[in-house]
Short mmCIF file of C-alpha atoms in Angstrom, two decimals:
data_model
loop_
_atom_site.label_atom_id
_atom_site.label_comp_id
_atom_site.label_asym_id
_atom_site.label_seq_id
_atom_site.Cartn_x
_atom_site.Cartn_y
_atom_site.Cartn_z
CA UNK A 264 -0.06 -0.38 -0.10
CA UNK A 265 2.71 2.26 1.13
CA UNK A 266 4.32 1.45 -2.64
CA UNK A 267 0.95 2.44 -4.50
CA UNK A 268 0.60 5.87 -2.71
CA UNK A 269 4.37 6.87 -3.17
CA UNK A 270 3.77 5.67 -7.35
CA UNK A 271 0.38 7.45 -7.16
CA UNK A 272 1.87 10.71 -5.61
CA UNK A 273 4.46 11.36 -7.35
CA UNK A 274 2.80 10.32 -11.18
CA UNK A 275 0.08 12.70 -10.41
CA UNK A 276 3.07 15.20 -9.57
CA UNK A 277 4.86 14.94 -12.73
CA UNK A 278 1.28 14.47 -14.88
CA UNK A 279 -0.21 17.71 -13.52
CA UNK A 280 2.00 20.29 -15.38
CA UNK A 281 -0.06 22.40 -17.56
CA UNK A 282 2.38 23.38 -19.91
CA UNK A 283 1.42 19.75 -20.96
CA UNK A 284 -1.73 19.59 -21.39
CA UNK A 285 -1.47 23.08 -23.34
CA UNK A 286 0.61 21.95 -25.76
CA UNK A 287 -1.64 18.81 -26.28
CA UNK A 288 -4.75 21.06 -27.07
CA UNK A 289 -2.71 22.52 -29.28
CA UNK A 290 -0.99 20.08 -31.54
CA UNK A 291 -5.15 18.66 -31.71
CA UNK A 292 -5.12 22.21 -33.21
CA UNK A 293 -2.91 22.67 -34.99
CA UNK A 294 -2.29 21.77 -38.87
CA UNK A 295 -1.37 17.32 -37.84
CA UNK A 296 -4.30 17.55 -35.73
CA UNK A 297 -4.77 14.56 -33.41
CA UNK A 298 -2.42 12.56 -35.16
CA UNK A 299 0.54 15.61 -33.98
CA UNK A 300 -1.47 15.14 -30.44
CA UNK A 301 -0.93 11.68 -30.73
CA UNK A 302 2.63 11.35 -31.34
CA UNK A 303 2.85 14.06 -28.55
CA UNK A 304 1.70 11.69 -26.10
CA UNK A 305 3.49 8.75 -27.51
CA UNK A 306 7.15 10.50 -27.40
CA UNK A 307 6.18 10.78 -23.64
CA UNK A 308 4.78 7.02 -23.34
CA UNK A 309 7.65 6.41 -24.84
CA UNK A 310 10.81 7.62 -23.21
CA UNK A 311 9.23 6.75 -19.73
CA UNK A 312 9.15 3.26 -20.42
CA UNK A 313 12.62 3.42 -21.75
CA UNK A 314 14.00 5.19 -18.22
CA UNK A 315 11.52 2.43 -16.49
CA UNK A 316 13.13 -1.02 -18.21
CA UNK A 317 16.82 0.63 -18.33
CA UNK A 318 16.66 1.69 -14.69
CA UNK A 319 14.31 -0.46 -12.95
CA UNK A 320 16.84 -3.23 -14.40
CA UNK A 321 19.55 -1.41 -11.78
CA UNK A 322 17.17 -2.09 -8.74
CA UNK A 323 16.10 -5.02 -7.16
CA UNK A 324 12.23 -5.63 -7.50
CA UNK A 325 12.68 -7.06 -3.74
CA UNK A 326 11.93 -5.52 -0.47
CA UNK A 327 14.55 -4.16 1.09
CA UNK A 328 13.69 -3.24 4.37
CA UNK A 329 11.54 -4.90 7.32
CA UNK A 330 9.38 -1.47 8.40
CA UNK A 331 7.58 0.65 7.40
CA UNK A 332 10.87 3.38 6.79
CA UNK A 333 11.40 3.84 3.33
CA UNK A 334 14.44 3.92 1.37
CA UNK A 335 16.58 6.86 1.75
CA UNK A 336 16.37 7.51 -2.02
CA UNK A 337 12.73 7.58 -2.27
CA UNK A 338 12.66 9.85 0.77
CA UNK A 339 15.43 12.03 -1.11
CA UNK A 340 13.44 11.63 -4.25
CA UNK A 341 10.20 13.16 -2.38
CA UNK A 342 12.57 16.15 -0.42
CA UNK A 343 14.23 17.62 -3.91
CA UNK A 344 10.42 17.48 -5.55
CA UNK A 345 9.22 19.05 -2.92
CA UNK A 346 11.96 22.15 -3.50
CA UNK A 347 11.67 21.87 -7.60
CA UNK A 348 7.47 22.35 -7.12
CA UNK A 349 7.80 25.16 -4.49
CA UNK A 350 11.07 26.91 -6.52
CA UNK A 351 8.39 26.23 -9.54
CA UNK A 352 5.52 27.89 -7.89
CA UNK A 353 8.11 30.96 -6.49
CA UNK A 354 9.24 31.89 -10.18
CA UNK A 355 5.50 32.19 -11.52
CA UNK A 356 4.65 33.86 -8.58
CA UNK A 357 7.03 36.55 -8.72
CA UNK A 358 7.88 36.09 -13.01
CA UNK A 359 4.33 35.41 -14.18
CA UNK A 360 7.29 32.25 -16.61
CA UNK A 361 7.56 28.69 -16.54
CA UNK A 362 10.18 27.65 -14.13
CA UNK A 363 12.81 26.73 -16.93
CA UNK A 364 12.81 23.32 -14.88
CA UNK A 365 9.04 22.51 -15.63
CA UNK A 366 7.75 20.78 -18.84
CA UNK A 367 7.55 23.26 -22.09
CA UNK A 368 8.37 27.09 -22.91
CA UNK A 369 7.06 29.21 -24.94
CA UNK A 370 9.03 29.40 -27.22
CA UNK A 371 9.14 25.22 -27.56
CA UNK A 372 5.01 25.64 -27.94
CA UNK A 373 5.31 28.20 -30.37
CA UNK A 374 7.78 25.85 -32.72
CA UNK A 375 5.59 22.85 -32.45
CA UNK A 376 2.34 25.29 -33.50
CA UNK A 377 2.67 22.95 -37.50
CA UNK A 378 4.74 20.29 -36.39
CA UNK A 379 3.88 16.41 -38.08
CA UNK A 380 3.39 13.43 -35.38
CA UNK A 381 6.95 11.96 -36.28
CA UNK A 382 8.42 15.38 -34.76
CA UNK A 383 5.82 16.07 -32.14
CA UNK A 384 6.94 12.97 -30.89
CA UNK A 385 10.57 13.41 -31.16
CA UNK A 386 9.69 16.96 -29.02
CA UNK A 387 7.40 14.79 -26.31
CA UNK A 388 10.11 12.50 -25.86
CA UNK A 389 12.31 15.87 -25.01
CA UNK A 390 10.25 16.84 -22.59
CA UNK A 391 10.47 14.23 -20.47
CA UNK A 392 14.27 13.59 -20.95
CA UNK A 393 15.12 17.49 -20.13
CA UNK A 394 12.60 17.99 -17.73
CA UNK A 395 13.97 17.61 -13.65
CA UNK A 396 10.61 17.54 -12.31
CA UNK A 397 10.25 14.75 -14.66
CA UNK A 398 13.22 12.67 -14.02
CA UNK A 399 13.02 12.85 -9.96
CA UNK A 400 9.31 11.90 -10.43
CA UNK A 401 10.41 8.66 -12.17
CA UNK A 402 13.03 7.70 -10.51
CA UNK A 403 11.55 7.94 -6.72
CA UNK A 404 8.40 5.62 -8.32
CA UNK A 405 11.12 3.37 -9.92
CA UNK A 406 13.20 3.17 -6.64
CA UNK A 407 9.44 3.02 -4.19
CA UNK A 408 8.85 0.05 -6.94
CA UNK A 409 12.14 -1.58 -6.68
CA UNK A 410 11.19 -0.98 -2.50
CA UNK A 411 8.08 -2.13 -1.93
CA UNK A 412 7.21 -4.15 -5.23
CA UNK A 413 6.92 -8.64 -4.48
CA UNK A 414 8.51 -9.74 -7.36
CA UNK A 415 8.86 -8.38 -10.88
CA UNK A 416 5.52 -8.44 -11.96
CA UNK A 417 4.15 -6.49 -9.62
CA UNK A 418 7.02 -3.84 -10.28
CA UNK A 419 5.91 -4.11 -13.59
CA UNK A 420 2.19 -3.71 -13.78
CA UNK A 421 3.32 -0.64 -10.78
CA UNK A 422 5.77 1.34 -13.40
CA UNK A 423 3.21 0.83 -16.12
CA UNK A 424 0.28 2.34 -13.53
CA UNK A 425 2.93 4.97 -13.36
CA UNK A 426 3.25 6.02 -16.94
CA UNK A 427 -0.47 6.38 -17.61
CA UNK A 428 -1.45 8.20 -14.71
CA UNK A 429 1.87 10.48 -15.11
CA UNK A 430 0.83 11.09 -18.81
CA UNK A 431 -3.73 10.63 -18.38
CA UNK A 432 -4.31 14.31 -18.74
CA UNK A 433 -2.53 15.17 -22.39
CA UNK A 434 -3.34 10.95 -23.00
CA UNK A 435 -7.21 11.98 -21.97
CA UNK A 436 -7.49 15.11 -24.50
CA UNK A 437 -5.93 12.35 -27.41
CA UNK A 438 -8.18 9.96 -26.24
CA UNK A 439 -11.28 12.52 -26.67
CA UNK A 440 -10.52 14.05 -29.93
CA UNK A 441 -10.29 10.75 -31.24
CA UNK A 442 -14.06 8.74 -30.14
CA UNK A 443 -15.39 12.21 -30.22
CA UNK A 444 -14.04 14.51 -32.76
CA UNK A 445 -16.87 16.68 -33.88
CA UNK A 446 -18.46 17.08 -30.27
CA UNK A 447 -15.22 16.77 -28.49
CA UNK A 448 -14.16 20.41 -30.25
CA UNK A 449 -16.52 23.07 -28.41
CA UNK A 450 -15.50 20.92 -24.65
CA UNK A 451 -11.10 21.26 -25.76
CA UNK A 452 -11.72 25.01 -27.03
CA UNK A 453 -13.50 25.54 -23.46
CA UNK A 454 -10.54 23.27 -21.44
CA UNK A 455 -7.99 25.76 -23.42
CA UNK A 456 -9.47 28.47 -22.76
CA UNK A 457 -9.79 28.41 -19.16
CA UNK A 458 -5.90 26.84 -18.43
CA UNK A 459 -4.62 29.95 -21.01
CA UNK A 460 -7.09 32.47 -18.33
CA UNK A 461 -5.73 30.66 -14.82
CA UNK A 462 -2.26 29.13 -16.06
CA UNK A 463 -0.49 31.38 -13.54
CA UNK A 464 -3.28 30.24 -10.41
CA UNK A 465 -2.80 26.81 -11.22
CA UNK A 466 0.79 26.25 -11.17
CA UNK A 467 1.19 28.16 -7.94
CA UNK A 468 -1.64 26.31 -6.36
CA UNK A 469 -0.51 22.80 -7.31
CA UNK A 470 3.34 23.48 -6.65
CA UNK A 471 2.21 24.71 -3.28
CA UNK A 472 -0.27 21.85 -2.14
CA UNK A 473 2.22 19.28 -3.86
CA UNK A 474 5.71 20.28 -2.19
CA UNK A 475 3.96 20.67 0.70
CA UNK A 476 2.13 17.11 0.39
CA UNK A 477 6.01 15.83 -1.23
CA UNK A 478 7.52 17.38 1.51
CA UNK A 479 5.40 15.80 4.42
CA UNK A 480 5.97 12.67 3.23
CA UNK A 481 10.08 12.73 2.76
CA UNK A 482 9.93 13.81 6.34
CA UNK A 483 7.40 11.22 7.58
CA UNK A 484 10.24 8.58 5.68
CA UNK A 485 13.45 10.29 6.81
CA UNK A 486 11.51 9.45 10.61
CA UNK A 487 11.37 12.96 11.54
CA UNK A 488 7.85 13.40 11.83
#
């Protein structure tokens, strides 16, 4: 249960980046359409799965402890993530811009306007590879799974769950656009307009809330609370 909680928290922290949703909506409305949006999401999913395969092989999926304390690597991951989330919120509050290490920048979004599925997939992969928050969340999830999963099958299922949850918002947009292409346009347009209007508030609130949550979990895992 502790492992599942860690995986879900880390997946949400990795996935609630407004820029990822904004880019998905932008691509879905671009000349490339749903295909470009799907490529973008596939790039993110593919890199996460490769990370899980490569780094998961380095972390044995066997319990490393017998009490309720977490391994130091997982607690450290939550602590670093807490700092990153608070820094993101503070940067947004002071400058009105997204933090350099948190999601796609405005320049990237401009370049994505007319790209095809292949280049969109490349950009999706690069966003995960270059994002500090994404690395911390992914490695933290791998560490939590390695210390809490009882066997490789459970470990694989847990990491696939992390990958799907971390990409749930962009993936949902693509699924909605594919399943109901006509009726989805108005909904997605309203979603995009709402996110553009409330982007600052979303980033700040999520940064503070999840920064606090991750910080408290880190302190608990270190035995300080």
